[in-house]
């Protein structure tokens, strides 16, 4: 349905930004996604790349963003810092790998020299024993370096996983199957789910936008709250009464980006 959207755009480091004909004061580096926005358009607007926005916001699908979604707009300083951290981690891994390779090369060279000396004198036997000890020490050092690099990588993966879990939308547990199954069982269609419910609410019956729109179909009417059956019936009835049919509602949403 038609909605009035509030603009929430600030970029750290800038005094003000002109958005939709209005000057917005600088506060926090976030932007509220509007109907019809795409990541490529937002990247051009903020002089960034799509990859900058995807990495900063942990977006899994660059082709799907939702109205009222809060997008963090990184500053150039933040991008530079992230790039520096990435370079540092890469350098650390490379240094560990080089150290391990060098240690193994030294060990092989030492053992070869000791083997050649053993053929000519008894003293060579002691050299061989010393070389073996050095080889074991080098191998142990290489293993420690590899373990340290693996630990750093594991910590980074764990941190990314924790952030993703915190950012995931909370969906209320549904009795009688998933929200989708209940939606279909109560008269909804797959086309209605894929083209209206998912773009509007992400399939979360408890979703509430900053502007007060609620439920699977994001409405301020009474059927926007309650269990999945209540919301499904209200959503289907609204689609039929306003657009003549469910297909009519789907076609309107696809053409206009709202319903």
Short mmCIF file of C-alpha atoms in Angstrom, two decimals:
data_model
loop_
_atom_site.label_atom_id
_atom_site.label_comp_id
_atom_site.label_asym_id
_atom_site.label_seq_id
_atom_site.Cartn_x
_atom_site.Cartn_y
_atom_site.Cartn_z
CA UNK A 1 0.00 0.00 0.00
CA UNK A 2 1.09 3.63 -0.39
CA UNK A 3 3.32 4.82 2.47
CA UNK A 4 5.00 8.09 3.44
CA UNK A 5 8.65 7.26 4.15
CA UNK A 6 10.96 9.19 6.47
CA UNK A 7 14.50 9.90 5.26
CA UNK A 8 17.30 9.07 7.71
CA UNK A 9 20.64 9.80 6.03
CA UNK A 10 23.79 11.07 7.66
CA UNK A 11 27.39 10.64 6.61
CA UNK A 12 30.15 11.12 9.21
CA UNK A 13 32.67 13.75 8.21
CA UNK A 14 30.19 15.85 6.14
CA UNK A 15 28.41 18.95 7.46
CA UNK A 16 25.16 18.14 5.65
CA UNK A 17 23.78 16.09 2.76
CA UNK A 18 21.07 16.96 0.22
CA UNK A 19 18.57 14.04 -0.02
CA UNK A 20 15.25 14.19 -1.88
CA UNK A 21 15.47 18.01 -1.96
CA UNK A 22 16.06 18.35 1.80
CA UNK A 23 19.23 19.17 3.70
CA UNK A 24 19.82 16.65 6.49
CA UNK A 25 22.19 17.48 9.36
CA UNK A 26 25.14 15.17 10.04
CA UNK A 27 24.51 12.77 12.96
CA UNK A 28 25.22 9.06 12.41
CA UNK A 29 26.34 7.26 9.24
CA UNK A 30 23.08 5.45 8.46
CA UNK A 31 20.51 5.65 5.67
CA UNK A 32 16.92 4.36 5.64
CA UNK A 33 16.20 2.47 2.40
CA UNK A 34 13.34 3.97 0.38
CA UNK A 35 10.94 2.24 -2.02
CA UNK A 36 12.75 1.57 -5.31
CA UNK A 37 16.32 2.06 -3.94
CA UNK A 38 19.09 -0.26 -5.19
CA UNK A 39 22.58 -0.77 -3.78
CA UNK A 40 24.19 0.47 -6.99
CA UNK A 41 22.21 3.73 -6.82
CA UNK A 42 23.08 4.19 -3.14
CA UNK A 43 26.76 3.47 -3.86
CA UNK A 44 26.78 6.18 -6.57
CA UNK A 45 24.92 8.59 -4.26
CA UNK A 46 27.51 8.21 -1.49
CA UNK A 47 30.55 7.97 -3.80
CA UNK A 48 31.17 4.36 -2.71
CA UNK A 49 31.18 0.97 -4.38
CA UNK A 50 28.52 -1.73 -4.03
CA UNK A 51 31.23 -3.90 -2.44
CA UNK A 52 31.81 -1.21 0.24
CA UNK A 53 28.11 -1.30 1.24
CA UNK A 54 27.88 -5.11 1.04
CA UNK A 55 30.93 -5.66 3.30
CA UNK A 56 30.00 -2.93 5.79
CA UNK A 57 26.42 -4.20 6.23
CA UNK A 58 27.13 -7.97 5.88
CA UNK A 59 24.60 -8.14 3.00
CA UNK A 60 24.33 -11.66 1.58
CA UNK A 61 22.37 -10.77 -1.57
CA UNK A 62 23.33 -7.47 -3.24
CA UNK A 63 20.18 -7.63 -5.38
CA UNK A 64 17.76 -7.57 -2.43
CA UNK A 65 17.33 -4.71 0.05
CA UNK A 66 14.06 -3.74 1.75
CA UNK A 67 12.21 -0.49 2.34
CA UNK A 68 12.92 0.91 5.86
CA UNK A 69 16.10 -1.21 6.09
CA UNK A 70 18.88 0.66 7.89
CA UNK A 71 22.05 0.81 5.76
CA UNK A 72 25.34 1.86 7.37
CA UNK A 73 27.26 4.29 5.16
CA UNK A 74 30.99 3.90 5.87
CA UNK A 75 33.30 6.91 5.88
CA UNK A 76 36.51 6.93 3.88
CA UNK A 77 38.43 6.66 7.16
CA UNK A 78 36.53 3.47 8.06
CA UNK A 79 37.15 1.99 4.61
CA UNK A 80 40.86 2.84 4.86
CA UNK A 81 41.06 1.27 8.32
CA UNK A 82 39.32 -1.93 7.13
CA UNK A 83 41.68 -2.13 4.15
CA UNK A 84 44.67 -1.64 6.49
CA UNK A 85 43.44 -4.40 8.82
CA UNK A 86 42.94 -6.75 5.87
CA UNK A 87 46.44 -5.98 4.57
CA UNK A 88 47.95 -6.51 8.02
CA UNK A 89 46.23 -9.90 8.42
CA UNK A 90 47.37 -10.94 4.96
CA UNK A 91 50.94 -9.84 5.74
CA UNK A 92 50.89 -11.82 9.01
CA UNK A 93 49.73 -14.98 7.23
CA UNK A 94 52.32 -14.48 4.49
CA UNK A 95 55.08 -13.94 7.06
CA UNK A 96 54.09 -17.09 8.93
CA UNK A 97 54.09 -19.10 5.70
CA UNK A 98 57.48 -17.68 4.66
CA UNK A 99 58.93 -18.48 8.09
CA UNK A 100 57.70 -22.07 7.90
CA UNK A 101 59.06 -22.51 4.37
CA UNK A 102 62.41 -21.00 5.34
CA UNK A 103 62.67 -23.20 8.42
CA UNK A 104 61.96 -26.34 6.43
CA UNK A 105 64.49 -25.34 3.76
CA UNK A 106 67.15 -24.76 6.42
CA UNK A 107 66.36 -28.12 8.00
CA UNK A 108 66.68 -29.97 4.68
CA UNK A 109 69.96 -28.20 3.90
CA UNK A 110 71.34 -29.03 7.35
CA UNK A 111 70.44 -32.70 7.05
CA UNK A 112 72.01 -32.96 3.59
CA UNK A 113 75.25 -31.42 4.81
CA UNK A 114 75.32 -33.70 7.84
CA UNK A 115 74.76 -36.80 5.70
CA UNK A 116 77.71 -35.91 3.43
CA UNK A 117 80.02 -35.29 6.39
CA UNK A 118 79.10 -38.58 8.07
CA UNK A 119 80.77 -40.53 5.25
CA UNK A 120 84.25 -39.10 6.05
CA UNK A 121 84.52 -38.87 9.83
CA UNK A 122 83.04 -39.91 13.13
CA UNK A 123 82.49 -36.25 13.96
CA UNK A 124 79.95 -36.17 11.18
CA UNK A 125 77.69 -38.41 13.28
CA UNK A 126 77.43 -35.70 15.92
CA UNK A 127 76.67 -33.17 13.16
CA UNK A 128 73.87 -35.38 11.91
CA UNK A 129 72.36 -35.62 15.40
CA UNK A 130 72.63 -31.85 15.80
CA UNK A 131 71.04 -31.33 12.39
CA UNK A 132 68.14 -33.61 13.28
CA UNK A 133 67.54 -31.67 16.49
CA UNK A 134 67.62 -28.40 14.53
CA UNK A 135 65.16 -29.86 12.01
CA UNK A 136 62.75 -30.86 14.74
CA UNK A 137 63.02 -27.42 16.35
CA UNK A 138 62.42 -25.75 12.97
CA UNK A 139 59.41 -27.96 12.28
CA UNK A 140 58.00 -27.17 15.72
CA UNK A 141 58.48 -23.45 15.10
CA UNK A 142 56.76 -23.73 11.73
CA UNK A 143 53.84 -25.59 13.30
CA UNK A 144 53.50 -22.90 15.96
CA UNK A 145 53.46 -20.18 13.28
CA UNK A 146 50.77 -21.99 11.29
CA UNK A 147 48.70 -22.57 14.44
CA UNK A 148 48.91 -18.86 15.32
CA UNK A 149 47.75 -17.87 11.84
CA UNK A 150 44.89 -20.39 11.99
CA UNK A 151 43.83 -19.00 15.39
CA UNK A 152 43.68 -15.45 14.02
CA UNK A 153 41.56 -16.62 11.09
CA UNK A 154 39.23 -18.64 13.36
CA UNK A 155 38.67 -15.60 15.61
CA UNK A 156 37.78 -13.46 12.59
CA UNK A 157 35.29 -16.08 11.35
CA UNK A 158 33.73 -16.37 14.81
CA UNK A 159 33.35 -12.60 15.04
CA UNK A 160 31.69 -12.39 11.59
CA UNK A 161 29.31 -15.22 12.57
CA UNK A 162 28.35 -13.45 15.80
CA UNK A 163 27.64 -10.21 13.92
CA UNK A 164 25.52 -12.05 11.33
CA UNK A 165 23.50 -13.78 14.07
CA UNK A 166 22.85 -10.46 15.83
CA UNK A 167 21.79 -8.84 12.55
CA UNK A 168 19.40 -11.66 11.55
CA UNK A 169 15.73 -10.65 11.93
CA UNK A 170 13.93 -12.43 14.74
CA UNK A 171 10.97 -14.46 13.53
CA UNK A 172 8.34 -15.55 16.03
CA UNK A 173 8.06 -19.30 16.45
CA UNK A 174 4.93 -20.52 14.67
CA UNK A 175 2.62 -23.28 15.76
CA UNK A 176 1.61 -25.72 13.05
CA UNK A 177 4.66 -25.33 10.81
CA UNK A 178 6.74 -22.50 9.37
CA UNK A 179 5.30 -19.05 8.73
CA UNK A 180 5.26 -19.84 5.00
CA UNK A 181 3.39 -23.14 5.57
CA UNK A 182 0.78 -21.38 7.73
CA UNK A 183 0.47 -18.59 5.17
CA UNK A 184 -0.26 -21.09 2.37
CA UNK A 185 -2.60 -23.14 4.59
CA UNK A 186 -4.71 -20.04 5.34
CA UNK A 187 -5.34 -18.99 1.74
CA UNK A 188 -2.10 -17.23 0.76
CA UNK A 189 -0.34 -18.04 -2.50
CA UNK A 190 3.33 -18.53 -3.31
CA UNK A 191 3.18 -15.55 -5.71
CA UNK A 192 1.77 -13.35 -2.94
CA UNK A 193 4.46 -14.56 -0.53
CA UNK A 194 7.39 -14.13 -2.93
CA UNK A 195 6.34 -10.78 -4.46
CA UNK A 196 4.68 -8.94 -1.56
CA UNK A 197 5.33 -10.60 1.81
CA UNK A 198 9.09 -11.14 1.40
CA UNK A 199 9.88 -7.66 -0.06
CA UNK A 200 7.67 -5.96 2.56
CA UNK A 201 8.56 -7.83 5.80
CA UNK A 202 11.02 -10.60 4.98
CA UNK A 203 8.37 -13.11 6.09
CA UNK A 204 8.41 -11.86 9.72
CA UNK A 205 4.85 -11.57 11.15
CA UNK A 206 6.20 -9.39 13.97
CA UNK A 207 8.06 -6.92 11.73
CA UNK A 208 7.45 -3.24 12.57
CA UNK A 209 8.99 -0.48 10.44
CA UNK A 210 10.26 2.83 11.92
CA UNK A 211 7.15 4.42 10.39
CA UNK A 212 4.78 2.08 12.23
CA UNK A 213 3.85 -0.34 9.42
CA UNK A 214 3.32 -3.85 10.82
CA UNK A 215 3.22 -7.53 10.02
CA UNK A 216 3.67 -9.66 6.92
CA UNK A 217 2.10 -7.10 4.58
CA UNK A 218 3.40 -3.99 6.41
CA UNK A 219 0.16 -2.14 7.11
CA UNK A 220 -1.28 0.09 9.81
CA UNK A 221 -4.65 -1.64 9.61
CA UNK A 222 -5.86 -4.13 12.23
CA UNK A 223 -4.93 -7.21 10.19
CA UNK A 224 -1.26 -6.27 10.43
CA UNK A 225 -1.06 -7.86 13.89
CA UNK A 226 -2.06 -11.17 15.41
CA UNK A 227 -1.31 -14.73 14.36
CA UNK A 228 -0.29 -15.76 10.85
CA UNK A 229 -3.82 -16.90 9.96
CA UNK A 230 -5.31 -13.49 10.87
CA UNK A 231 -2.65 -11.60 8.92
CA UNK A 232 -2.96 -13.90 5.90
CA UNK A 233 -6.74 -13.51 5.68
CA UNK A 234 -6.49 -9.74 6.06
CA UNK A 235 -3.73 -9.49 3.46
CA UNK A 236 -5.64 -11.59 0.90
CA UNK A 237 -8.87 -9.65 1.47
CA UNK A 238 -7.03 -6.35 1.08
CA UNK A 239 -5.40 -7.52 -2.18
CA UNK A 240 -8.77 -8.55 -3.64
CA UNK A 241 -10.71 -5.47 -2.46
CA UNK A 242 -8.10 -2.94 -3.58
CA UNK A 243 -6.65 -4.55 -6.73
CA UNK A 244 -9.43 -6.89 -7.79
CA UNK A 245 -7.40 -10.08 -7.24
CA UNK A 246 -4.22 -11.44 -5.72
CA UNK A 247 -2.58 -11.40 -9.16
CA UNK A 248 -3.58 -7.77 -9.57
CA UNK A 249 -1.91 -6.90 -6.26
CA UNK A 250 1.24 -8.81 -7.24
CA UNK A 251 1.44 -7.04 -10.61
CA UNK A 252 0.95 -3.62 -9.01
CA UNK A 253 3.68 -4.31 -6.41
CA UNK A 254 6.09 -5.51 -9.12
CA UNK A 255 5.46 -2.42 -11.26
CA UNK A 256 5.57 0.23 -8.51
CA UNK A 257 7.68 -1.17 -5.70
CA UNK A 258 4.89 -0.65 -3.14
CA UNK A 259 1.28 -1.66 -2.73
#
